[in-house]
Structures are given as C-alpha cells and as structure tokens.
Tab-separated table of C-alpha atoms and ligand atoms in Angstrom:
chain	number	residue	atom	x	y	z
A	1	UNK	CA	-9.950	17.813	-7.593
A	2	UNK	CA	-8.197	13.688	-7.402
A	3	UNK	CA	-10.332	10.980	-8.598
A	4	UNK	CA	-10.600	7.754	-6.723
A	5	UNK	CA	-12.758	4.632	-6.997
A	6	UNK	CA	-13.622	1.142	-6.073
A	7	UNK	CA	-13.983	-1.811	-8.950
A	8	UNK	CA	-15.683	-4.735	-8.601
A	9	UNK	CA	-18.615	-7.018	-9.904
A	10	UNK	CA	-21.420	-6.579	-8.817
A	11	UNK	CA	-20.749	-4.187	-6.421
A	12	UNK	CA	-24.512	-3.366	-5.420
A	13	UNK	CA	-24.943	-1.214	-2.306
A	14	UNK	CA	-21.199	-0.582	-0.671
A	15	UNK	CA	-20.433	1.290	1.780
A	16	UNK	CA	-16.793	2.369	0.387
A	17	UNK	CA	-17.831	5.588	-1.050
A	18	UNK	CA	-19.146	6.850	2.197
A	19	UNK	CA	-16.293	5.828	3.636
A	20	UNK	CA	-13.990	7.247	1.885
A	21	UNK	CA	-15.912	10.108	1.444
A	22	UNK	CA	-15.554	10.757	5.247
A	23	UNK	CA	-11.910	10.385	5.398
A	24	UNK	CA	-11.221	12.747	2.463
A	25	UNK	CA	-13.249	15.507	4.510
A	26	UNK	CA	-10.985	14.495	7.531
A	27	UNK	CA	-8.193	15.493	5.388
A	28	UNK	CA	-9.671	18.795	3.870
A	29	UNK	CA	-9.099	16.645	0.679
A	30	UNK	CA	-10.872	17.895	-2.335
A	31	UNK	CA	-11.517	14.254	-3.785
A	32	UNK	CA	-14.374	12.382	-5.915
A	33	UNK	CA	-14.740	8.543	-4.902
A	34	UNK	CA	-17.105	6.496	-7.265
A	35	UNK	CA	-18.092	3.080	-7.356
A	36	UNK	CA	-17.112	1.341	-10.867
A	37	UNK	CA	-18.996	-1.748	-11.508
A	38	UNK	CA	-16.869	-3.392	-13.791
A	39	UNK	CA	-17.228	-7.268	-15.197
A	40	UNK	CA	-14.397	-9.062	-15.893
A	41	UNK	CA	-14.725	-9.300	-19.564
A	42	UNK	CA	-14.496	-5.865	-19.562
A	43	UNK	CA	-11.178	-4.979	-17.085
A	44	UNK	CA	-8.688	-5.477	-19.986
A	45	UNK	CA	-10.728	-2.379	-22.139
A	46	UNK	CA	-10.867	-0.392	-18.979
A	47	UNK	CA	-7.411	-0.351	-18.228
A	48	UNK	CA	-6.274	3.014	-19.225
A	49	UNK	CA	-9.260	4.415	-17.552
A	50	UNK	CA	-8.562	3.186	-14.267
A	51	UNK	CA	-4.581	3.923	-13.938
A	52	UNK	CA	-5.795	7.813	-15.441
A	53	UNK	CA	-6.962	7.677	-11.688
A	54	UNK	CA	-5.553	9.089	-8.513
A	55	UNK	CA	-5.854	5.898	-7.206
A	56	UNK	CA	-8.434	2.805	-7.076
A	57	UNK	CA	-9.845	0.074	-4.553
A	58	UNK	CA	-10.030	-2.996	-6.059
A	59	UNK	CA	-13.038	-6.035	-4.589
A	60	UNK	CA	-14.246	-9.356	-5.851
A	61	UNK	CA	-13.630	-10.543	-8.732
A	62	UNK	CA	-10.850	-8.589	-9.706
A	63	UNK	CA	-8.277	-8.970	-6.679
A	64	UNK	CA	-5.892	-11.056	-8.275
A	65	UNK	CA	-7.099	-10.297	-12.382
A	66	UNK	CA	-5.999	-6.726	-11.991
A	67	UNK	CA	-2.063	-7.934	-11.378
A	68	UNK	CA	-0.863	-8.477	-14.687
A	69	UNK	CA	-2.015	-4.474	-15.449
A	70	UNK	CA	-0.009	-3.417	-12.549
A	71	UNK	CA	3.906	-1.956	-12.633
A	72	UNK	CA	4.189	-3.894	-9.516
A	73	UNK	CA	3.338	-5.035	-5.819
A	74	UNK	CA	4.340	-4.231	-2.326
A	75	UNK	CA	5.586	-7.097	-0.179
A	76	UNK	CA	2.103	-8.045	1.565
A	77	UNK	CA	0.022	-7.854	-2.319
A	78	UNK	CA	2.857	-9.996	-3.359
A	79	UNK	CA	2.600	-12.621	-0.451
A	80	UNK	CA	-1.229	-12.771	-0.984
A	81	UNK	CA	-1.399	-12.575	-4.413
A	82	UNK	CA	-4.208	-10.200	-4.036
A	83	UNK	CA	-4.581	-6.337	-4.426
A	84	UNK	CA	-7.415	-4.240	-3.242
A	85	UNK	CA	-5.491	-0.873	-3.600
A	86	UNK	CA	-3.762	0.895	-6.429
A	87	UNK	CA	-1.247	4.031	-6.323
A	88	UNK	CA	0.652	5.040	-9.259
A	89	UNK	CA	0.397	1.576	-10.842
A	90	UNK	CA	1.275	-0.540	-7.733
A	91	UNK	CA	-0.707	-2.989	-6.244
A	92	UNK	CA	-1.065	-2.740	-1.787
A	93	UNK	CA	-3.424	-4.505	0.029
A	94	UNK	CA	-4.733	-2.858	2.935
A	95	UNK	CA	-6.936	-5.306	3.882
A	96	UNK	CA	-4.329	-7.007	6.632
A	97	UNK	CA	-3.674	-3.221	8.130
A	98	UNK	CA	-7.291	-2.774	8.422
A	99	UNK	CA	-7.846	-6.766	9.924
A	100	UNK	CA	-4.930	-5.795	12.706
A	101	UNK	CA	-5.941	-2.546	13.546
A	102	UNK	CA	-9.386	-4.111	14.287
A	103	UNK	CA	-7.664	-6.716	16.658
A	104	UNK	CA	-5.435	-4.290	18.301
A	105	UNK	CA	-8.329	-1.908	18.692
A	106	UNK	CA	-10.480	-4.795	20.410
A	107	UNK	CA	-7.589	-5.686	22.763
A	108	UNK	CA	-7.031	-8.656	21.038
A	109	UNK	CA	-3.603	-10.216	20.129
A	110	UNK	CA	-2.860	-12.242	17.266
A	111	UNK	CA	-0.965	-15.179	18.981
A	112	UNK	CA	-0.800	-18.555	20.202
A	113	UNK	CA	-3.453	-21.246	18.666
A	114	UNK	CA	-5.450	-19.464	16.092
A	115	UNK	CA	-8.895	-21.009	13.836
A	116	UNK	CA	-9.523	-19.382	10.576
A	117	UNK	CA	-12.694	-20.535	9.356
A	118	UNK	CA	-12.785	-20.428	5.517
A	119	UNK	CA	-10.453	-20.361	2.834
A	120	UNK	CA	-10.847	-17.900	0.521
A	121	UNK	CA	-9.647	-14.202	-0.070
A	122	UNK	CA	-9.868	-12.795	3.563
A	123	UNK	CA	-9.276	-16.023	5.135
A	124	UNK	CA	-6.250	-16.303	3.002
A	125	UNK	CA	-4.941	-13.247	4.568
A	126	UNK	CA	-6.195	-14.061	8.202
A	127	UNK	CA	-4.306	-17.130	7.954
A	128	UNK	CA	-1.087	-15.315	6.629
A	129	UNK	CA	-1.292	-12.756	9.113
A	130	UNK	CA	-1.987	-15.217	12.071
A	131	UNK	CA	1.553	-17.396	10.663
A	132	UNK	CA	3.433	-14.108	10.315
A	133	UNK	CA	2.962	-13.740	14.079
A	134	UNK	CA	4.284	-16.775	14.780
A	135	UNK	CA	0.743	-18.235	15.541
A	136	UNK	CA	-0.184	-22.205	15.345
A	137	UNK	CA	-2.855	-22.188	12.858
A	138	UNK	CA	-5.696	-24.470	12.064
A	139	UNK	CA	-7.772	-23.471	8.483
A	140	UNK	CA	-11.533	-25.088	8.668
A	141	UNK	CA	-13.736	-25.550	5.681
A	142	UNK	CA	-16.838	-27.135	5.051
A	143	UNK	CA	-16.583	-30.557	3.579
A	144	UNK	CA	-17.039	-29.895	0.198
A	145	UNK	CA	-13.581	-27.540	0.213
A	146	UNK	CA	-11.756	-28.980	3.071
A	147	UNK	CA	-9.107	-29.567	-0.174
A	148	UNK	CA	-8.670	-25.447	-0.674
A	149	UNK	CA	-8.214	-25.391	3.251
A	150	UNK	CA	-5.665	-28.306	2.367
A	151	UNK	CA	-4.082	-26.080	-0.254
A	152	UNK	CA	-4.084	-22.793	1.486
A	153	UNK	CA	-2.290	-24.793	4.227
A	154	UNK	CA	0.663	-25.315	2.245
A	155	UNK	CA	0.628	-22.472	0.790
A	156	UNK	CA	0.953	-20.376	3.978
A	157	UNK	CA	3.722	-23.157	5.141
A	158	UNK	CA	5.891	-22.363	1.955
A	159	UNK	CA	5.544	-18.604	1.864
A	160	UNK	CA	6.064	-18.580	5.709
A	161	UNK	CA	8.773	-20.853	6.486
A	162	UNK	CA	9.005	-22.485	10.112
A	163	UNK	CA	4.812	-21.823	10.313
A	164	UNK	CA	2.619	-24.478	11.469
A	165	UNK	CA	-0.312	-24.747	9.594
A	166	UNK	CA	-3.434	-27.519	9.248
A	167	UNK	CA	-6.347	-27.691	7.706
A	168	UNK	CA	-9.521	-29.537	8.693
A	169	UNK	CA	-13.533	-29.812	8.289
A	170	UNK	CA	-15.445	-27.171	9.736
A	171	UNK	CA	-17.601	-29.716	11.616
A	172	UNK	CA	-14.614	-31.488	12.965
A	173	UNK	CA	-13.292	-28.294	14.254
A	174	UNK	CA	-11.698	-28.870	18.456
A	175	UNK	CA	-10.647	-26.046	20.717
A	176	UNK	CA	-9.218	-24.422	22.450
A	177	UNK	CA	-8.319	-21.469	20.484
A	178	UNK	CA	-6.907	-18.051	21.457
A	179	UNK	CA	-8.279	-16.506	18.640
A	180	UNK	CA	-11.466	-17.661	16.584
A	181	UNK	CA	-11.470	-15.861	12.892
A	182	UNK	CA	-14.312	-15.735	10.785
A	183	UNK	CA	-13.612	-15.747	7.278
A	184	UNK	CA	-16.741	-17.459	5.812
A	185	UNK	CA	-19.768	-15.714	5.143
A	186	UNK	CA	-22.019	-17.706	7.612
A	187	UNK	CA	-24.277	-15.101	9.433
A	188	UNK	CA	-24.270	-12.204	7.118
A	189	UNK	CA	-27.143	-10.783	6.134
A	190	UNK	CA	-30.114	-11.616	5.449
A	191	UNK	CA	-28.707	-15.009	7.163
A	192	UNK	CA	-28.462	-13.464	10.563
A	193	UNK	CA	-29.595	-16.297	12.069
A	194	UNK	CA	-26.901	-18.933	11.088
A	195	UNK	CA	-23.618	-19.132	13.439
A	196	UNK	CA	-20.294	-21.168	12.033
A	197	UNK	CA	-19.469	-22.744	14.669
A	198	UNK	CA	-20.952	-24.480	17.736
A	199	UNK	CA	-21.239	-23.225	21.266
A	200	UNK	CA	-18.514	-25.972	22.386
A	201	UNK	CA	-16.115	-23.950	20.430
A	202	UNK	CA	-17.147	-20.636	21.094
A	203	UNK	CA	-16.753	-21.110	24.587
A	204	UNK	CA	-13.149	-22.865	24.017
A	205	UNK	CA	-12.126	-19.616	22.625
A	206	UNK	CA	-9.876	-16.647	23.945
A	207	UNK	CA	-11.352	-14.109	21.629
A	208	UNK	CA	-13.475	-14.034	18.591
A	209	UNK	CA	-13.192	-11.836	15.246
A	210	UNK	CA	-15.647	-12.308	12.763
A	211	UNK	CA	-14.911	-10.682	9.373
A	212	UNK	CA	-18.578	-9.902	8.534
A	213	UNK	CA	-20.055	-5.925	8.994
A	214	UNK	CA	-23.279	-6.790	8.075
A	215	UNK	CA	-25.017	-7.462	10.562
A	216	UNK	CA	-22.300	-5.327	12.629
A	217	UNK	CA	-23.287	-7.668	15.751
A	218	UNK	CA	-23.697	-11.006	14.071
A	219	UNK	CA	-24.897	-14.411	15.988
A	220	UNK	CA	-21.598	-15.397	16.473
A	221	UNK	CA	-20.257	-12.167	18.415
A	222	UNK	CA	-23.444	-12.298	20.527
A	223	UNK	CA	-22.865	-15.701	21.442
A	224	UNK	CA	-19.195	-15.246	22.458
A	225	UNK	CA	-20.072	-12.297	23.900
A	226	UNK	CA	-22.577	-13.855	26.065
A	227	UNK	CA	-20.248	-16.467	27.051
A	228	UNK	CA	-17.662	-13.892	28.202
A	229	UNK	CA	-15.006	-14.129	25.217
A	230	UNK	CA	-13.940	-11.015	23.583
A	231	UNK	CA	-15.340	-10.167	20.310
A	232	UNK	CA	-14.760	-8.181	17.472
A	233	UNK	CA	-16.924	-7.304	14.576
A	234	UNK	CA	-16.131	-6.848	10.890
A	235	UNK	CA	-16.547	-2.863	10.338
A	236	UNK	CA	-13.374	-1.709	11.918
A	237	UNK	CA	-11.331	-3.553	9.661
A	238	UNK	CA	-13.242	-2.161	6.783
A	239	UNK	CA	-12.939	1.744	7.823
A	240	UNK	CA	-9.151	0.833	8.505
A	241	UNK	CA	-8.678	-0.645	5.478
A	242	UNK	CA	-9.733	2.537	3.605
A	243	UNK	CA	-8.231	4.904	5.756
A	244	UNK	CA	-4.762	3.049	4.984
A	245	UNK	CA	-5.483	2.809	1.477
A	246	UNK	CA	-6.047	7.049	1.199
A	247	UNK	CA	-2.570	7.124	3.674
A	248	UNK	CA	-1.055	5.389	0.451
A	249	UNK	CA	-2.715	7.572	-1.806
A	250	UNK	CA	-2.246	11.125	-0.401
A	251	UNK	CA	1.103	10.091	1.613
A	252	UNK	CA	-0.365	10.929	4.964
A	253	UNK	CA	-1.676	9.330	8.207
A	254	UNK	CA	-4.501	10.006	10.019
A	255	UNK	CA	-5.306	10.261	13.675
A	256	UNK	CA	-6.421	7.027	15.195
A	257	UNK	CA	-9.254	8.747	17.149
A	258	UNK	CA	-10.574	10.368	14.194
A	259	UNK	CA	-10.573	6.333	12.455
A	260	UNK	CA	-12.207	5.031	15.399
A	261	UNK	CA	-15.096	7.517	15.261
A	262	UNK	CA	-15.722	6.661	12.329
A	263	UNK	CA	-16.597	3.073	12.961
A	264	UNK	CA	-20.099	3.821	14.678
A	265	UNK	CA	-20.881	6.192	12.321
A	266	UNK	CA	-20.303	3.740	9.231
A	267	UNK	CA	-22.820	1.174	11.309
A	268	UNK	CA	-25.094	3.921	11.239
A	269	UNK	CA	-25.036	4.603	7.521
A	270	UNK	CA	-25.066	0.603	7.222
A	271	UNK	CA	-28.172	0.814	9.309
A	272	UNK	CA	-29.536	4.067	6.762
A	273	UNK	CA	-28.899	1.890	3.481
A	274	UNK	CA	-29.851	-1.802	4.427
A	275	UNK	CA	-32.527	-0.806	7.588
A	276	UNK	CA	-32.326	-2.272	10.861
A	277	UNK	CA	-32.479	-5.859	10.663
A	278	UNK	CA	-30.839	-7.194	13.571
B	301	LIG	P1	-14.507	-15.537	-0.428
B	301	LIG	O1	-13.508	-15.482	-1.257
B	301	LIG	O2	-15.807	-15.914	-1.638
B	301	LIG	O3	-14.837	-16.834	0.334
B	301	LIG	C1	-15.599	-17.147	1.718
B	301	LIG	C2	-15.009	-18.758	2.153
B	301	LIG	O4	-16.325	-19.495	3.194
B	301	LIG	C3	-14.988	-19.713	1.293
B	301	LIG	O5	-13.815	-20.481	2.034
B	301	LIG	C4	-16.010	-20.602	1.234
B	301	LIG	O6	-16.158	-22.061	0.872
B	301	LIG	C5	-16.548	-20.466	2.696
B	301	LIG	N1	-18.294	-20.473	3.122
B	301	LIG	C6	-19.042	-19.791	2.047
B	301	LIG	N2	-19.842	-20.263	2.603
B	301	LIG	C7	-19.910	-21.127	3.548
B	301	LIG	C8	-20.854	-21.846	4.295
B	301	LIG	N3	-22.515	-21.845	4.029
B	301	LIG	N4	-20.341	-22.600	5.247
B	301	LIG	C9	-19.179	-22.579	5.221
B	301	LIG	N5	-18.248	-21.948	4.797
B	301	LIG	C10	-18.393	-21.336	3.633
B	301	LIG	O7	-15.365	-14.379	0.427
B	301	LIG	P2	-14.407	-13.245	1.332
B	301	LIG	O8	-14.034	-12.046	0.227
B	301	LIG	O9	-12.901	-14.076	1.892
B	301	LIG	O10	-15.221	-13.096	2.318
B	301	LIG	C11	-15.876	-13.837	3.350
B	301	LIG	C12	-16.435	-12.901	4.341
B	301	LIG	O11	-15.712	-12.016	4.786
B	301	LIG	C13	-17.406	-12.058	4.104
B	301	LIG	O12	-18.656	-11.704	4.863
B	301	LIG	C14	-17.117	-10.853	3.675
B	301	LIG	O13	-18.065	-10.079	3.987
B	301	LIG	C15	-16.120	-10.485	4.833
B	301	LIG	N6	-15.270	-9.205	4.561
B	301	LIG	C16	-15.212	-8.662	5.164
B	301	LIG	C17	-13.998	-7.605	5.103
B	301	LIG	C18	-13.780	-6.420	6.617
B	301	LIG	O14	-13.230	-5.482	5.853
B	301	LIG	N7	-14.730	-6.765	7.328
B	301	LIG	C19	-13.001	-7.660	4.228
B	301	LIG	C20	-13.330	-8.983	3.230
B	301	LIG	C21	-13.966	-9.889	3.349
B	301	LIG	P3	-16.296	-22.737	-0.252
B	301	LIG	O15	-15.112	-22.430	-0.964
B	301	LIG	O16	-16.679	-24.336	0.200
B	301	LIG	O17	-17.359	-21.938	-1.190
C-alpha cells in the first residue's frame, strides 16, 4: 500500500484526508493519507520520515520552510517560492492549478483588470497567475499591511517581466474590475457576516472568486450573485489542487467530470464535519 500525507500546524479539522481518499478510490489505488501535525521546530527531525512517504502535501506554516529539505522545485513552486506537494523529494505547487481549474469551471476568464485582495500565501499565487495571464493587477491589503502588498507587487513585476502590477489600501480599492479575487480570510467561518469589499466594488466587477471554502457561499459570493456577477468559491480549488497532486504522485490523469462531481460531495462532508452554519 502506498503512503501519503499532509503536513501542517495546527491542522485541526482538515478536509484533505477525505478528499484524497475519494480521489484514490476513483483511481482504484490502495493508499493511505494521514494528517501529520508537525510544529515548525520538529520539521528538521521528521525529514527522513516525510521523505520515506510516497508523497505528501504541505500547508501552513511549512510551505516555504520545507524547501531546503528538497532536491529541487518545479517551475511554478520556484516562481512562488512555496511548495504544497512533494513527490520523490521534488517540490511542486498545485494551488495554482486548482485555482485556474476553478476559474475555468466557473466560466471565469482571467483577463483584463484584476483585483487581488490580501498579500499572503494564496494571494501570491493569484497575483502571479494573473500577471502571467497578462492582466493588469491591483493587490489590495488592509492599511496595516499595505507595505506587504507593495513588496508583492514589486516581486511579481520582477518575476513576470512586462507585467503591470500595483498595490493599494483595501479601503481605497476602486473598480471596475473584470475579476476580483479574495485571498483574505474575511468572511471565513465563524465570521460569515463579514465581507472584504463594499457593495459598490462588487457591483463594478465582471466576476468574483473567493478562495474561502468554509462557508462555501460567503457573503461576498452571495452579494456578487445577487448583483448578477459571476461568482465562484474556494471548494473547487481545494478539490482540484488535491487531484493535481495525485496526478503528480501517481503519474496519471483524472476524468475532469469525476473531480467536478467531488466538489458538492466535499461541501456535504464539510457540513457533516462543521455543521450547517450558513
Ligand atoms: P495568509 O498567508 O495568512 O494571508 C492572509 C492575507 O489576508 C494576508 O494578506 C492578511 O493580511 C490578510 N488579512 C487577514 N485578515 C484580514 C482582515 N481582517 N482584513 C483584511 N485583510 C486580512 O493566508 P492564506 O494561506 O493566503 O489563506 C487566505 C485565505 O485563502 C483563507 O481563507 C484560506 O482558507 C483560503 N485558501 C483557500 C485555498 C483553497 O484551496 N480554496 C487555498 C489556500 C488558501 P495581514 O498581513 O495584514 O495579516
């Protein structure tokens, strides 16, 4: 039996083992997938144990810290300086693939003027992908961390030559935007009554992607839908980044219909785990 896992800290309730087990069964693959809660100070001493696995996923706070223990990085992981999947000692990043697949599945084209809210790990991927797609990107952070947004904008400009990337205070964000992408936790359970931007900004958007997957229907998404704006939540990204990790580990491809069908099932599983709270 093959052995896989997820490392992070603290892990608490995570949907990843459930999603991966469903994906393994789609592939008729006999494999285990366990959540390994590893505090940062234990990462060096657990290295051999991790590299003896057939593959593993990486989440906060190890996405950058794991890099010195790896043989190398693929192009995307190297571009972001962050790894979420390890196979044969090489680091990959499938968050971007999950993100792009989620947009495509929701009929959202990554083009034109794009606003990225937040300047953390997820926003880094969103800003870089939007710049690679040739979009004009605005990264908006809350007042206390506008410097982080500026630093990210500069980094994206350096890594994606010719890209147009700027930064601003979230409270001063002004549309219209073709796509607005939320990479902040504003609106995440248990703060489901919060929305990161004003109704005016939402009404000026062509489409909205919210990376939050708990709840699946955030206030931002509900407001966007009510305004007739295309809106996609974070669950398809979560499921697809897992599928893309398995494709790397198993050297195979999923039928996209099977993966898409897992998205509502993952939402049901989320409800079973956390209870209905929307
Ligand atoms: P992160 O690295 O901690 O970044 C969070 C960003 O949001 C930072 O820029 C932070 O700014 C900002 N922020 C935090 N609280 C805020 C507030 N109250 N108002 C405005 N900005 C705020 O976290 P992450 O890993 O990027 O995750 C961000 C979100 O994406 C989470 O909801 C996570 O669940 C989701 N996510 C989803 C997927 C998926 O597969 N669907 C994958 C990854 C992440 P400061 O620097 O000022 O704190």
